[in-house]
Amino acid sequence: IEDIPLITLKDVFCGSVTGLVQTIIGHPFDVIKINQQTNKENIKILDSIKSVYNKENKISSFYKGISSPLFFLSYSVMLQFIGFNLYKRYVCRHKYNNDLTKLTVKDLMFAGTFSGFFASIINCPMDYLKIRVQNKCTIIEKSTSTPYKLFKSIFLTEGIFGIYNGFSISLFYEMLGNTFYFGVYESLIYREYK
């Protein structure tokens, strides 16, 4: 492991591709969920699916607002992989003399926490823009049809803090989620090699 850089091209590539695939597959479910959550009536899943489809009578209705997550989620997942592997390799080099098998569950969980910090930097504004584009919450947003235009509008009127609305809970959520996501998964993987 001493010959491997702390950040590799493999981390960047695998994280980016994973983010793209995750977005393409998961986005329609997110649109349906948000439609259900923001509907004034208590509607069932099939009704929500019909409602989303009927907005434009095309499958593309399920991909409304995807440009922001497609762009940002690939970076987010890439940062998760970079953060996780950076921490893991750093600890391995400085604490365990380059022996990956000595990493503990605690080490892997802290690596997950570290990756969650990186992910929240991208995920917070991405989620905020996606939800506002999908719901067109204000009069200004009705005229800002793309995430970029909405980003610009929010940034000019509310500044950087407007884009990072909800950052503290996003940071907590990402760090906690990644602590267990990477910690449990990697602990089980490493247990196989010991």
mmCIF file of C-alpha atoms in Angstrom:
data_model
loop_
_atom_site.group_PDB
_atom_site.id
_atom_site.type_symbol
_atom_site.label_atom_id
_atom_site.label_comp_id
_atom_site.label_asym_id
_atom_site.label_seq_id
_atom_site.Cartn_x
_atom_site.Cartn_y
_atom_site.Cartn_z
ATOM 1 C CA ILE A 1 0.000 0.000 0.000
ATOM 2 C CA GLU A 2 2.959 2.374 0.434
ATOM 3 C CA ASP A 3 3.298 2.660 -3.375
ATOM 4 C CA ILE A 4 -0.351 3.663 -3.821
ATOM 5 C CA PRO A 5 -1.015 7.417 -3.675
ATOM 6 C CA LEU A 6 -3.496 8.587 -1.055
ATOM 7 C CA ILE A 7 -5.890 9.559 -3.878
ATOM 8 C CA THR A 8 -5.988 7.519 -7.090
ATOM 9 C CA LEU A 9 -7.542 7.871 -10.525
ATOM 10 C CA LYS A 10 -9.470 4.688 -9.715
ATOM 11 C CA ASP A 11 -11.164 6.460 -6.764
ATOM 12 C CA VAL A 12 -12.161 9.329 -9.059
ATOM 13 C CA PHE A 13 -13.391 7.127 -11.913
ATOM 14 C CA CYS A 14 -15.262 4.546 -9.808
ATOM 15 C CA GLY A 15 -16.900 7.226 -7.692
ATOM 16 C CA SER A 16 -18.008 9.238 -10.729
ATOM 17 C CA VAL A 17 -19.440 6.256 -12.610
ATOM 18 C CA THR A 18 -21.201 5.007 -9.485
ATOM 19 C CA GLY A 19 -22.779 8.432 -8.995
ATOM 20 C CA LEU A 20 -23.989 8.579 -12.599
ATOM 21 C CA VAL A 21 -25.560 5.117 -12.498
ATOM 22 C CA GLN A 22 -27.087 5.747 -9.071
ATOM 23 C CA THR A 23 -28.698 8.955 -10.335
ATOM 24 C CA ILE A 24 -30.062 7.520 -13.580
ATOM 25 C CA ILE A 25 -31.650 4.579 -11.779
ATOM 26 C CA GLY A 26 -32.769 6.329 -8.599
ATOM 27 C CA HIS A 27 -34.002 9.714 -9.807
ATOM 28 C CA PRO A 28 -37.455 8.575 -11.009
ATOM 29 C CA PHE A 29 -38.127 7.102 -7.555
ATOM 30 C CA ASP A 30 -37.080 10.380 -5.961
ATOM 31 C CA VAL A 31 -39.446 12.341 -8.231
ATOM 32 C CA ILE A 32 -42.322 10.015 -7.314
ATOM 33 C CA LYS A 33 -41.489 10.311 -3.603
ATOM 34 C CA ILE A 34 -41.323 14.109 -3.706
ATOM 35 C CA ASN A 35 -44.583 14.239 -5.669
ATOM 36 C CA GLN A 36 -46.204 12.107 -2.974
ATOM 37 C CA GLN A 37 -44.765 14.179 -0.144
ATOM 38 C CA THR A 38 -45.751 17.543 -1.581
ATOM 39 C CA ASN A 39 -49.225 16.595 -2.790
ATOM 40 C CA LYS A 40 -51.981 18.156 -0.727
ATOM 41 C CA GLU A 41 -53.950 14.916 -0.827
ATOM 42 C CA ASN A 42 -52.704 11.660 0.623
ATOM 43 C CA ILE A 43 -52.057 9.761 -2.620
ATOM 44 C CA LYS A 44 -50.856 6.204 -3.212
ATOM 45 C CA ILE A 45 -47.728 5.277 -5.138
ATOM 46 C CA LEU A 46 -49.542 4.338 -8.354
ATOM 47 C CA ASP A 47 -51.495 7.613 -8.247
ATOM 48 C CA SER A 48 -48.230 9.481 -7.741
ATOM 49 C CA ILE A 49 -46.690 7.700 -10.747
ATOM 50 C CA LYS A 50 -49.715 8.604 -12.907
ATOM 51 C CA SER A 51 -49.618 12.190 -11.646
ATOM 52 C CA VAL A 52 -45.925 12.591 -12.545
ATOM 53 C CA TYR A 53 -46.422 11.020 -15.968
ATOM 54 C CA ASN A 54 -49.526 13.110 -16.737
ATOM 55 C CA LYS A 55 -47.705 16.399 -16.105
ATOM 56 C CA GLU A 56 -46.090 16.134 -19.548
ATOM 57 C CA ASN A 57 -47.404 12.795 -20.854
ATOM 58 C CA LYS A 58 -43.891 11.477 -21.284
ATOM 59 C CA ILE A 59 -41.358 9.334 -19.499
ATOM 60 C CA SER A 60 -39.100 12.396 -19.278
ATOM 61 C CA SER A 61 -41.416 13.653 -16.494
ATOM 62 C CA PHE A 62 -39.668 11.160 -14.205
ATOM 63 C CA TYR A 63 -36.327 12.773 -14.999
ATOM 64 C CA LYS A 64 -37.356 16.366 -14.311
ATOM 65 C CA GLY A 65 -34.632 18.076 -12.338
ATOM 66 C CA ILE A 66 -32.054 15.352 -13.078
ATOM 67 C CA SER A 67 -29.360 17.622 -14.513
ATOM 68 C CA SER A 68 -28.327 18.932 -11.107
ATOM 69 C CA PRO A 69 -28.045 15.531 -9.374
ATOM 70 C CA LEU A 70 -26.530 13.925 -12.470
ATOM 71 C CA PHE A 71 -23.750 16.481 -12.440
ATOM 72 C CA PHE A 72 -23.354 16.857 -8.691
ATOM 73 C CA LEU A 73 -23.991 13.281 -7.542
ATOM 74 C CA SER A 74 -21.145 11.968 -9.661
ATOM 75 C CA TYR A 75 -18.898 14.450 -7.837
ATOM 76 C CA SER A 76 -20.485 13.653 -4.498
ATOM 77 C CA VAL A 77 -19.928 9.914 -4.766
ATOM 78 C CA MET A 78 -16.458 10.556 -6.148
ATOM 79 C CA LEU A 79 -15.717 12.676 -3.056
ATOM 80 C CA GLN A 80 -17.109 9.914 -0.830
ATOM 81 C CA PHE A 81 -14.725 7.382 -2.370
ATOM 82 C CA ILE A 82 -11.807 9.826 -2.230
ATOM 83 C CA GLY A 83 -12.533 10.789 1.388
ATOM 84 C CA PHE A 84 -12.980 7.190 2.494
ATOM 85 C CA ASN A 85 -9.863 5.858 0.760
ATOM 86 C CA LEU A 86 -7.764 8.900 1.697
ATOM 87 C CA TYR A 87 -8.495 8.421 5.391
ATOM 88 C CA LYS A 88 -8.113 4.646 5.190
ATOM 89 C CA ARG A 89 -4.758 4.810 3.367
ATOM 90 C CA TYR A 90 -3.475 7.578 5.641
ATOM 91 C CA VAL A 91 -4.308 5.611 8.803
ATOM 92 C CA CYS A 92 -2.924 2.423 7.307
ATOM 93 C CA ARG A 93 0.405 4.087 6.486
ATOM 94 C CA HIS A 94 0.848 6.019 9.708
ATOM 95 C CA LYS A 95 -0.654 3.662 12.244
ATOM 96 C CA TYR A 96 -0.308 0.121 10.831
ATOM 97 C CA ASN A 97 2.892 0.223 8.755
ATOM 98 C CA ASN A 98 0.981 -0.205 5.451
ATOM 99 C CA ASP A 99 -0.907 -3.321 6.563
ATOM 100 C CA LEU A 100 -4.549 -2.985 5.462
ATOM 101 C CA THR A 101 -5.557 -6.075 7.423
ATOM 102 C CA LYS A 102 -4.889 -4.246 10.699
ATOM 103 C CA LEU A 103 -7.600 -1.624 10.095
ATOM 104 C CA THR A 104 -10.216 -1.863 12.822
ATOM 105 C CA VAL A 105 -13.972 -1.360 12.623
ATOM 106 C CA LYS A 106 -13.419 1.977 14.369
ATOM 107 C CA ASP A 107 -10.876 3.023 11.709
ATOM 108 C CA LEU A 108 -13.287 2.114 8.920
ATOM 109 C CA MET A 109 -16.168 3.921 10.606
ATOM 110 C CA PHE A 110 -14.061 7.084 10.991
ATOM 111 C CA ALA A 111 -13.127 6.782 7.307
ATOM 112 C CA GLY A 112 -16.863 6.681 6.560
ATOM 113 C CA THR A 113 -17.433 9.764 8.709
ATOM 114 C CA PHE A 114 -14.656 11.559 6.839
ATOM 115 C CA SER A 115 -16.244 10.624 3.500
ATOM 116 C CA GLY A 116 -19.610 11.947 4.715
ATOM 117 C CA PHE A 117 -18.060 15.329 5.381
ATOM 118 C CA PHE A 118 -16.883 15.541 1.772
ATOM 119 C CA ALA A 119 -20.233 14.352 0.406
ATOM 120 C CA SER A 120 -22.246 16.951 2.319
ATOM 121 C CA ILE A 121 -20.368 19.789 0.617
ATOM 122 C CA ILE A 122 -21.953 18.762 -2.688
ATOM 123 C CA ASN A 123 -25.139 17.010 -1.520
ATOM 124 C CA CYS A 124 -26.613 19.889 0.458
ATOM 125 C CA PRO A 125 -26.882 22.407 -2.395
ATOM 126 C CA MET A 126 -27.695 19.624 -4.874
ATOM 127 C CA ASP A 127 -30.678 18.393 -2.868
ATOM 128 C CA TYR A 128 -31.875 21.920 -2.168
ATOM 129 C CA LEU A 129 -31.795 22.907 -5.859
ATOM 130 C CA LYS A 130 -33.368 19.628 -6.976
ATOM 131 C CA ILE A 131 -36.321 19.986 -4.629
ATOM 132 C CA ARG A 132 -36.893 23.616 -5.566
ATOM 133 C CA VAL A 133 -36.710 22.853 -9.318
ATOM 134 C CA GLN A 134 -39.132 19.944 -8.970
ATOM 135 C CA ASN A 135 -41.635 21.942 -6.952
ATOM 136 C CA LYS A 136 -41.184 25.455 -8.367
ATOM 137 C CA CYS A 137 -41.717 26.862 -4.876
ATOM 138 C CA THR A 138 -41.787 30.604 -5.630
ATOM 139 C CA ILE A 139 -42.689 33.012 -8.428
ATOM 140 C CA ILE A 140 -38.978 33.497 -9.187
ATOM 141 C CA GLU A 141 -38.522 29.737 -9.590
ATOM 142 C CA LYS A 142 -41.335 29.491 -12.111
ATOM 143 C CA SER A 143 -39.140 31.539 -14.462
ATOM 144 C CA THR A 144 -35.906 29.690 -13.591
ATOM 145 C CA SER A 145 -36.319 26.415 -15.398
ATOM 146 C CA THR A 146 -32.802 25.028 -14.944
ATOM 147 C CA PRO A 147 -30.816 24.279 -11.799
ATOM 148 C CA TYR A 148 -28.087 26.659 -12.977
ATOM 149 C CA LYS A 149 -30.521 29.578 -13.346
ATOM 150 C CA LEU A 150 -32.041 28.774 -9.971
ATOM 151 C CA PHE A 151 -28.568 28.513 -8.380
ATOM 152 C CA LYS A 152 -27.671 31.918 -9.812
ATOM 153 C CA SER A 153 -30.963 33.435 -8.633
ATOM 154 C CA ILE A 154 -30.588 32.086 -5.078
ATOM 155 C CA PHE A 155 -26.918 33.029 -4.908
ATOM 156 C CA LEU A 156 -27.578 36.608 -6.048
ATOM 157 C CA THR A 157 -30.492 37.128 -3.637
ATOM 158 C CA GLU A 158 -29.437 35.056 -0.609
ATOM 159 C CA GLY A 159 -25.687 34.543 -1.023
ATOM 160 C CA ILE A 160 -23.743 31.369 -0.306
ATOM 161 C CA PHE A 161 -25.842 30.651 2.785
ATOM 162 C CA GLY A 162 -28.952 30.465 0.599
ATOM 163 C CA ILE A 163 -27.423 27.620 -1.418
ATOM 164 C CA TYR A 164 -26.351 25.838 1.763
ATOM 165 C CA ASN A 165 -29.757 26.106 3.415
ATOM 166 C CA GLY A 166 -30.001 23.069 5.721
ATOM 167 C CA PHE A 167 -26.255 22.349 5.672
ATOM 168 C CA SER A 168 -25.914 21.415 9.353
ATOM 169 C CA ILE A 169 -28.532 18.653 9.126
ATOM 170 C CA SER A 170 -27.134 17.560 5.765
ATOM 171 C CA LEU A 171 -23.649 17.339 7.291
ATOM 172 C CA PHE A 172 -24.937 15.318 10.248
ATOM 173 C CA TYR A 173 -26.980 13.035 7.979
ATOM 174 C CA GLU A 174 -24.119 12.391 5.534
ATOM 175 C CA MET A 175 -21.496 11.835 8.212
ATOM 176 C CA LEU A 176 -23.701 9.514 10.255
ATOM 177 C CA GLY A 177 -24.977 7.643 7.207
ATOM 178 C CA ASN A 178 -21.518 7.145 5.726
ATOM 179 C CA THR A 179 -20.091 6.121 9.089
ATOM 180 C CA PHE A 180 -22.357 3.093 9.101
ATOM 181 C CA TYR A 181 -22.527 2.591 5.323
ATOM 182 C CA PHE A 182 -18.779 2.309 4.835
ATOM 183 C CA GLY A 183 -18.014 1.075 8.343
ATOM 184 C CA VAL A 184 -20.313 -1.942 8.219
ATOM 185 C CA TYR A 185 -19.658 -2.818 4.571
ATOM 186 C CA GLU A 186 -15.881 -2.515 4.752
ATOM 187 C CA SER A 187 -15.725 -4.284 8.126
ATOM 188 C CA LEU A 188 -17.486 -7.279 6.618
ATOM 189 C CA ILE A 189 -15.180 -7.216 3.584
ATOM 190 C CA TYR A 190 -12.022 -6.990 5.709
ATOM 191 C CA ARG A 191 -13.248 -9.799 7.948
ATOM 192 C CA GLU A 192 -13.253 -12.057 4.868
ATOM 193 C CA TYR A 193 -9.552 -11.345 4.253
ATOM 194 C CA LYS A 194 -8.387 -11.894 7.829
#
